[in-house]
Amino acid sequence: MSIPENIREIQRRIRQTCEKVGRSPEEIEIVAVSKTFSPEKIQEAVQCGIRHIGENRVQEAWAKFQQLGNIARWHLVGHLQTNKVKKALQIFQTIQSVDTLYLGKEISKRVEDPGKPVEILVQVNTSGEKTKFGVSPERAIELVKELSLLSGIKVLGLMTIGAFLPDPEEVRPCFRILKELKEEILEQGIEGVEMKYLSMGMTDDFEVAIEEGANMIRIGRAIFGER
Ligand SMILES: *Cc1c(COP(=O)(O)O)cnc(C)c1O
């Protein structure tokens, strides 16, 4: 299937899921995760109305950004090494993978205009898989509080990558953990912190994520094809 057809199909599935759980499809932002795919394919997705592009490596994103510029908002969804923060800030408006205070401080230090803070999401490891990045759920709220005190960054939500399990139903508990964290953070009313985005759900599990409250889904293969 073509990229336009793929996007229409995802939108149809979003509408269907939203209807099932009584949410509005307009709430759901799609981040098209374009790692390994060409700038031309990204352009095609943007022409279909995609407004958010996700990349997981700074170097790869840099080359595409040189060619495309700000045709959409760029989100870093992969791990960020501190020696790449400076370059990352030239590309990305949102960094979805902040999981340590150390990284938050490095970003804060390198923001050029503190009047225009960088949007960050705190990545939480909800599956407990040791191979995954992310702060533990137990430490997440404390980290959000610490990050909220830094200038030049603004905590706008939470992100997680669900467990890699064949049945999306089995991933549901991961999404539920993230949603509960969001609610606890809201209850605590941490100054300067918004919980605007709950970034969870990918090609194989985005419907379950939406059922659990996701309003930002990160889709690669279902848009661009197999990698
Ligand atoms: C690759 C990737 C995605 C998209 O995965 P698909 O299974 O291709 O939809 C989403 N989030 C992150 C962090 C990724 O690295």
mmCIF file of C-alpha atoms and ligand atoms in Angstrom:
data_model
loop_
_atom_site.group_PDB
_atom_site.id
_atom_site.type_symbol
_atom_site.label_atom_id
_atom_site.label_comp_id
_atom_site.label_asym_id
_atom_site.label_seq_id
_atom_site.Cartn_x
_atom_site.Cartn_y
_atom_site.Cartn_z
ATOM 1 C CA MET A 1 0.000 0.000 0.000
ATOM 2 C CA SER A 2 1.081 3.582 -0.594
ATOM 3 C CA ILE A 3 1.869 6.101 2.138
ATOM 4 C CA PRO A 4 -1.403 8.036 1.590
ATOM 5 C CA GLU A 5 -3.394 4.804 1.785
ATOM 6 C CA ASN A 6 -1.515 3.724 4.903
ATOM 7 C CA ILE A 7 -2.215 7.028 6.626
ATOM 8 C CA ARG A 8 -5.889 6.895 5.726
ATOM 9 C CA GLU A 9 -6.071 3.382 7.137
ATOM 10 C CA ILE A 10 -4.431 4.473 10.419
ATOM 11 C CA GLN A 11 -6.859 7.390 10.662
ATOM 12 C CA ARG A 12 -9.729 5.002 10.138
ATOM 13 C CA ARG A 13 -8.440 2.740 12.919
ATOM 14 C CA ILE A 14 -7.981 5.748 15.215
ATOM 15 C CA ARG A 15 -11.577 6.822 14.580
ATOM 16 C CA GLN A 16 -12.831 3.306 15.209
ATOM 17 C CA THR A 17 -10.946 2.981 18.500
ATOM 18 C CA CYS A 18 -11.970 6.442 19.671
ATOM 19 C CA GLU A 19 -15.589 5.635 18.949
ATOM 20 C CA LYS A 20 -15.305 2.454 21.008
ATOM 21 C CA VAL A 21 -14.008 4.293 24.081
ATOM 22 C CA GLY A 22 -15.857 7.594 23.648
ATOM 23 C CA ARG A 23 -12.902 9.798 22.777
ATOM 24 C CA SER A 24 -12.531 12.325 20.005
ATOM 25 C CA PRO A 25 -10.149 11.360 17.172
ATOM 26 C CA GLU A 26 -8.993 14.990 17.027
ATOM 27 C CA GLU A 27 -7.238 14.456 20.363
ATOM 28 C CA ILE A 28 -4.803 11.979 18.833
ATOM 29 C CA GLU A 29 -1.576 13.257 17.263
ATOM 30 C CA ILE A 30 0.324 10.941 14.953
ATOM 31 C CA VAL A 31 4.114 11.106 15.028
ATOM 32 C CA ALA A 32 5.394 9.510 11.821
ATOM 33 C CA VAL A 33 8.568 7.691 12.842
ATOM 34 C CA SER A 34 10.753 7.842 9.757
ATOM 35 C CA LYS A 35 14.002 6.207 10.872
ATOM 36 C CA THR A 36 15.639 4.350 7.953
ATOM 37 C CA PHE A 37 13.260 6.052 5.477
ATOM 38 C CA SER A 38 14.192 8.730 2.967
ATOM 39 C CA PRO A 39 13.410 12.454 3.063
ATOM 40 C CA GLU A 40 11.174 11.917 0.024
ATOM 41 C CA LYS A 41 8.986 9.517 2.002
ATOM 42 C CA ILE A 42 8.807 11.980 4.887
ATOM 43 C CA GLN A 43 7.708 14.650 2.448
ATOM 44 C CA GLU A 44 4.996 12.387 1.126
ATOM 45 C CA ALA A 45 3.683 11.805 4.649
ATOM 46 C CA VAL A 46 3.676 15.538 5.361
ATOM 47 C CA GLN A 47 1.676 16.101 2.185
ATOM 48 C CA CYS A 48 -0.927 13.752 3.653
ATOM 49 C CA GLY A 49 -1.291 15.999 6.681
ATOM 50 C CA ILE A 50 1.318 14.519 9.051
ATOM 51 C CA ARG A 51 2.556 17.311 11.351
ATOM 52 C CA HIS A 52 5.027 15.438 13.550
ATOM 53 C CA ILE A 53 8.109 13.516 12.447
ATOM 54 C CA GLY A 54 9.953 11.177 14.792
ATOM 55 C CA GLU A 55 13.569 10.100 14.450
ATOM 56 C CA ASN A 56 15.637 8.037 16.861
ATOM 57 C CA ARG A 57 19.186 9.064 15.924
ATOM 58 C CA VAL A 58 20.570 12.572 15.845
ATOM 59 C CA GLN A 59 23.018 11.924 13.003
ATOM 60 C CA GLU A 60 20.411 10.386 10.717
ATOM 61 C CA ALA A 61 17.888 13.106 11.501
ATOM 62 C CA TRP A 62 20.480 15.795 10.819
ATOM 63 C CA ALA A 63 20.893 14.733 7.183
ATOM 64 C CA LYS A 64 17.140 14.692 6.632
ATOM 65 C CA PHE A 65 16.669 17.986 8.438
ATOM 66 C CA GLN A 66 19.264 19.607 6.180
ATOM 67 C CA GLN A 67 17.148 18.656 3.211
ATOM 68 C CA LEU A 68 13.651 19.246 4.605
ATOM 69 C CA GLY A 69 13.969 21.936 7.269
ATOM 70 C CA ASN A 70 10.911 22.606 9.386
ATOM 71 C CA ILE A 71 8.297 20.983 7.167
ATOM 72 C CA ALA A 72 6.823 19.524 10.348
ATOM 73 C CA ARG A 73 7.760 19.325 14.015
ATOM 74 C CA TRP A 74 10.726 17.051 14.679
ATOM 75 C CA HIS A 75 10.608 14.756 17.697
ATOM 76 C CA LEU A 76 13.567 12.813 19.019
ATOM 77 C CA VAL A 77 12.165 9.469 20.133
ATOM 78 C CA GLY A 78 15.446 7.609 20.673
ATOM 79 C CA HIS A 79 18.108 7.733 23.361
ATOM 80 C CA LEU A 80 20.100 10.966 23.451
ATOM 81 C CA GLN A 81 23.801 10.921 24.310
ATOM 82 C CA THR A 82 24.957 14.052 26.068
ATOM 83 C CA ASN A 83 27.637 14.754 23.444
ATOM 84 C CA LYS A 84 24.874 15.078 20.814
ATOM 85 C CA VAL A 85 22.606 17.447 22.749
ATOM 86 C CA LYS A 86 23.815 20.567 20.976
ATOM 87 C CA LYS A 87 23.138 19.176 17.528
ATOM 88 C CA ALA A 88 19.834 17.668 18.645
ATOM 89 C CA LEU A 89 18.621 21.086 19.760
ATOM 90 C CA GLN A 90 19.180 22.440 16.262
ATOM 91 C CA ILE A 91 16.791 19.850 14.839
ATOM 92 C CA PHE A 92 14.218 18.815 17.397
ATOM 93 C CA GLN A 93 11.449 20.839 19.005
ATOM 94 C CA THR A 94 10.508 17.971 21.269
ATOM 95 C CA ILE A 95 12.797 15.495 22.969
ATOM 96 C CA GLN A 96 10.707 12.536 24.040
ATOM 97 C CA SER A 97 13.493 10.505 25.616
ATOM 98 C CA VAL A 98 14.627 12.420 28.697
ATOM 99 C CA ASP A 99 15.157 9.853 31.421
ATOM 100 C CA THR A 100 17.844 11.257 33.732
ATOM 101 C CA LEU A 101 18.395 14.528 35.545
ATOM 102 C CA TYR A 102 21.892 14.564 34.081
ATOM 103 C CA LEU A 103 20.521 14.620 30.527
ATOM 104 C CA GLY A 104 17.957 17.251 31.504
ATOM 105 C CA LYS A 105 20.745 19.458 32.845
ATOM 106 C CA GLU A 106 22.809 19.033 29.680
ATOM 107 C CA ILE A 107 19.821 20.095 27.588
ATOM 108 C CA SER A 108 19.065 23.003 29.907
ATOM 109 C CA LYS A 109 22.678 24.231 29.637
ATOM 110 C CA ARG A 110 22.630 24.265 25.870
ATOM 111 C CA VAL A 111 19.283 25.912 25.209
ATOM 112 C CA GLU A 112 20.055 29.168 23.444
ATOM 113 C CA ASP A 113 16.958 31.158 24.307
ATOM 114 C CA PRO A 114 15.478 30.261 27.725
ATOM 115 C CA GLY A 115 12.447 32.303 26.647
ATOM 116 C CA LYS A 116 11.807 29.526 24.136
ATOM 117 C CA PRO A 117 12.109 26.376 26.209
ATOM 118 C CA VAL A 118 12.616 22.985 24.598
ATOM 119 C CA GLU A 119 9.672 20.685 25.035
ATOM 120 C CA ILE A 120 10.542 17.436 26.681
ATOM 121 C CA LEU A 121 8.721 14.263 27.539
ATOM 122 C CA VAL A 122 9.993 12.039 30.309
ATOM 123 C CA GLN A 123 10.588 8.513 29.085
ATOM 124 C CA VAL A 124 9.425 5.875 31.543
ATOM 125 C CA ASN A 125 10.447 2.234 31.381
ATOM 126 C CA THR A 126 7.050 0.693 32.054
ATOM 127 C CA SER A 127 7.976 -2.825 30.929
ATOM 128 C CA GLY A 128 10.928 -3.262 33.253
ATOM 129 C CA GLU A 129 12.895 -4.727 30.340
ATOM 130 C CA LYS A 130 16.557 -4.082 31.059
ATOM 131 C CA THR A 131 17.321 -3.397 27.403
ATOM 132 C CA LYS A 132 15.019 -0.372 27.388
ATOM 133 C CA PHE A 133 15.863 3.158 28.364
ATOM 134 C CA GLY A 134 13.587 5.186 30.605
ATOM 135 C CA VAL A 135 13.288 6.097 34.261
ATOM 136 C CA SER A 136 11.595 3.532 36.479
ATOM 137 C CA PRO A 137 7.951 4.258 37.327
ATOM 138 C CA GLU A 138 8.976 4.498 40.989
ATOM 139 C CA ARG A 139 11.403 7.336 40.263
ATOM 140 C CA ALA A 140 9.445 9.076 37.529
ATOM 141 C CA ILE A 141 7.579 11.659 39.606
ATOM 142 C CA GLU A 142 10.700 12.677 41.476
ATOM 143 C CA LEU A 143 12.500 13.129 38.136
ATOM 144 C CA VAL A 144 9.660 15.250 36.771
ATOM 145 C CA LYS A 145 9.934 17.487 39.851
ATOM 146 C CA GLU A 146 13.690 17.836 39.449
ATOM 147 C CA LEU A 147 13.392 18.625 35.739
ATOM 148 C CA SER A 148 10.687 21.204 36.437
ATOM 149 C CA LEU A 149 13.264 23.339 38.256
ATOM 150 C CA LEU A 150 15.594 23.633 35.245
ATOM 151 C CA SER A 151 15.425 26.636 32.948
ATOM 152 C CA GLY A 152 15.140 26.281 29.202
ATOM 153 C CA ILE A 153 13.157 23.062 29.266
ATOM 154 C CA LYS A 154 9.494 22.415 29.747
ATOM 155 C CA VAL A 155 8.061 19.065 30.781
ATOM 156 C CA LEU A 156 5.044 18.498 28.571
ATOM 157 C CA GLY A 157 4.241 14.875 29.229
ATOM 158 C CA LEU A 158 5.376 11.290 29.404
ATOM 159 C CA MET A 159 6.533 8.722 26.870
ATOM 160 C CA THR A 160 6.907 4.976 26.996
ATOM 161 C CA ILE A 161 7.742 2.076 24.730
ATOM 162 C CA GLY A 162 5.560 -0.872 25.646
ATOM 163 C CA ALA A 163 6.906 -4.366 26.170
ATOM 164 C CA PHE A 164 7.736 -6.239 22.966
ATOM 165 C CA LEU A 165 5.076 -8.896 23.206
ATOM 166 C CA PRO A 166 3.182 -10.554 20.367
ATOM 167 C CA ASP A 167 -0.271 -9.780 21.783
ATOM 168 C CA PRO A 168 -1.022 -6.049 22.191
ATOM 169 C CA GLU A 169 -3.378 -6.933 25.047
ATOM 170 C CA GLU A 170 -0.325 -7.971 27.050
ATOM 171 C CA VAL A 171 1.148 -4.501 26.607
ATOM 172 C CA ARG A 172 -1.884 -2.828 28.174
ATOM 173 C CA PRO A 173 -0.443 -2.816 31.736
ATOM 174 C CA CYS A 174 2.529 -0.745 30.484
ATOM 175 C CA PHE A 175 0.207 1.900 29.098
ATOM 176 C CA ARG A 176 -1.854 1.858 32.247
ATOM 177 C CA ILE A 177 1.225 2.560 34.367
ATOM 178 C CA LEU A 178 2.012 5.623 32.250
ATOM 179 C CA LYS A 179 -1.530 6.912 32.459
ATOM 180 C CA GLU A 180 -1.601 6.496 36.237
ATOM 181 C CA LEU A 181 1.693 8.355 36.529
ATOM 182 C CA LYS A 182 0.235 11.191 34.492
ATOM 183 C CA GLU A 183 -2.734 11.411 36.831
ATOM 184 C CA GLU A 184 -0.551 11.373 39.928
ATOM 185 C CA ILE A 185 1.610 14.143 38.502
ATOM 186 C CA LEU A 186 -1.475 16.214 37.727
ATOM 187 C CA GLU A 187 -2.749 15.679 41.264
ATOM 188 C CA GLN A 188 0.510 16.927 42.698
ATOM 189 C CA GLY A 189 0.252 20.104 40.613
ATOM 190 C CA ILE A 190 3.965 20.553 39.982
ATOM 191 C CA GLU A 191 4.685 24.124 38.941
ATOM 192 C CA GLY A 192 5.706 24.539 35.304
ATOM 193 C CA VAL A 193 4.786 20.965 34.411
ATOM 194 C CA GLU A 194 2.031 20.181 31.949
ATOM 195 C CA MET A 195 0.746 16.737 31.118
ATOM 196 C CA LYS A 196 -0.309 17.669 27.620
ATOM 197 C CA TYR A 197 1.038 14.535 25.946
ATOM 198 C CA LEU A 198 0.916 10.872 26.731
ATOM 199 C CA SER A 199 3.129 9.441 23.994
ATOM 200 C CA MET A 200 2.534 5.718 23.768
ATOM 201 C CA GLY A 201 1.554 3.166 21.153
ATOM 202 C CA MET A 202 3.346 2.089 17.978
ATOM 203 C CA THR A 203 2.378 0.101 14.859
ATOM 204 C CA ASP A 204 1.502 -3.091 16.724
ATOM 205 C CA ASP A 205 -0.215 -1.663 19.783
ATOM 206 C CA PHE A 206 -1.514 1.852 19.135
ATOM 207 C CA GLU A 207 -5.177 0.930 19.480
ATOM 208 C CA VAL A 208 -4.669 -0.443 22.996
ATOM 209 C CA ALA A 209 -2.618 2.661 23.824
ATOM 210 C CA ILE A 210 -5.466 4.925 22.694
ATOM 211 C CA GLU A 211 -7.896 2.921 24.801
ATOM 212 C CA GLU A 212 -5.605 3.609 27.763
ATOM 213 C CA GLY A 213 -5.405 7.332 27.134
ATOM 214 C CA ALA A 214 -2.601 7.948 24.619
ATOM 215 C CA ASN A 215 -2.947 11.218 22.732
ATOM 216 C CA MET A 216 0.309 10.914 20.822
ATOM 217 C CA ILE A 217 1.063 7.703 18.954
ATOM 218 C CA ARG A 218 4.370 7.001 17.232
ATOM 219 C CA ILE A 219 3.912 5.095 14.016
ATOM 220 C CA GLY A 220 6.666 3.859 11.715
ATOM 221 C CA ARG A 221 5.985 0.664 9.787
ATOM 222 C CA ALA A 222 2.234 1.164 9.389
ATOM 223 C CA ILE A 223 2.982 4.400 7.501
ATOM 224 C CA PHE A 224 6.246 3.747 5.674
ATOM 225 C CA GLY A 225 6.289 -0.054 5.367
ATOM 226 C CA GLU A 226 8.628 -2.653 6.827
ATOM 227 C CA ARG A 227 12.120 -1.495 7.677
HETATM 228 C C1 LIG B 1 10.768 2.925 15.726
HETATM 229 C C2 LIG B 1 10.049 3.520 16.832
HETATM 230 C C3 LIG B 1 8.662 3.710 16.781
HETATM 231 C C4 LIG B 1 7.797 3.241 15.635
HETATM 232 O O1 LIG B 1 7.785 1.841 15.583
HETATM 233 P P1 LIG B 1 6.870 1.043 14.529
HETATM 234 O O2 LIG B 1 6.756 -0.292 15.156
HETATM 235 O O3 LIG B 1 7.613 1.045 13.252
HETATM 236 O O4 LIG B 1 5.578 1.747 14.437
HETATM 237 C C5 LIG B 1 8.048 4.336 17.857
HETATM 238 N N1 LIG B 1 8.756 4.758 18.924
HETATM 239 C C6 LIG B 1 10.081 4.606 19.006
HETATM 240 C C7 LIG B 1 10.794 5.095 20.209
HETATM 241 C C8 LIG B 1 10.770 3.979 17.971
HETATM 242 O O5 LIG B 1 12.102 3.829 18.071
#
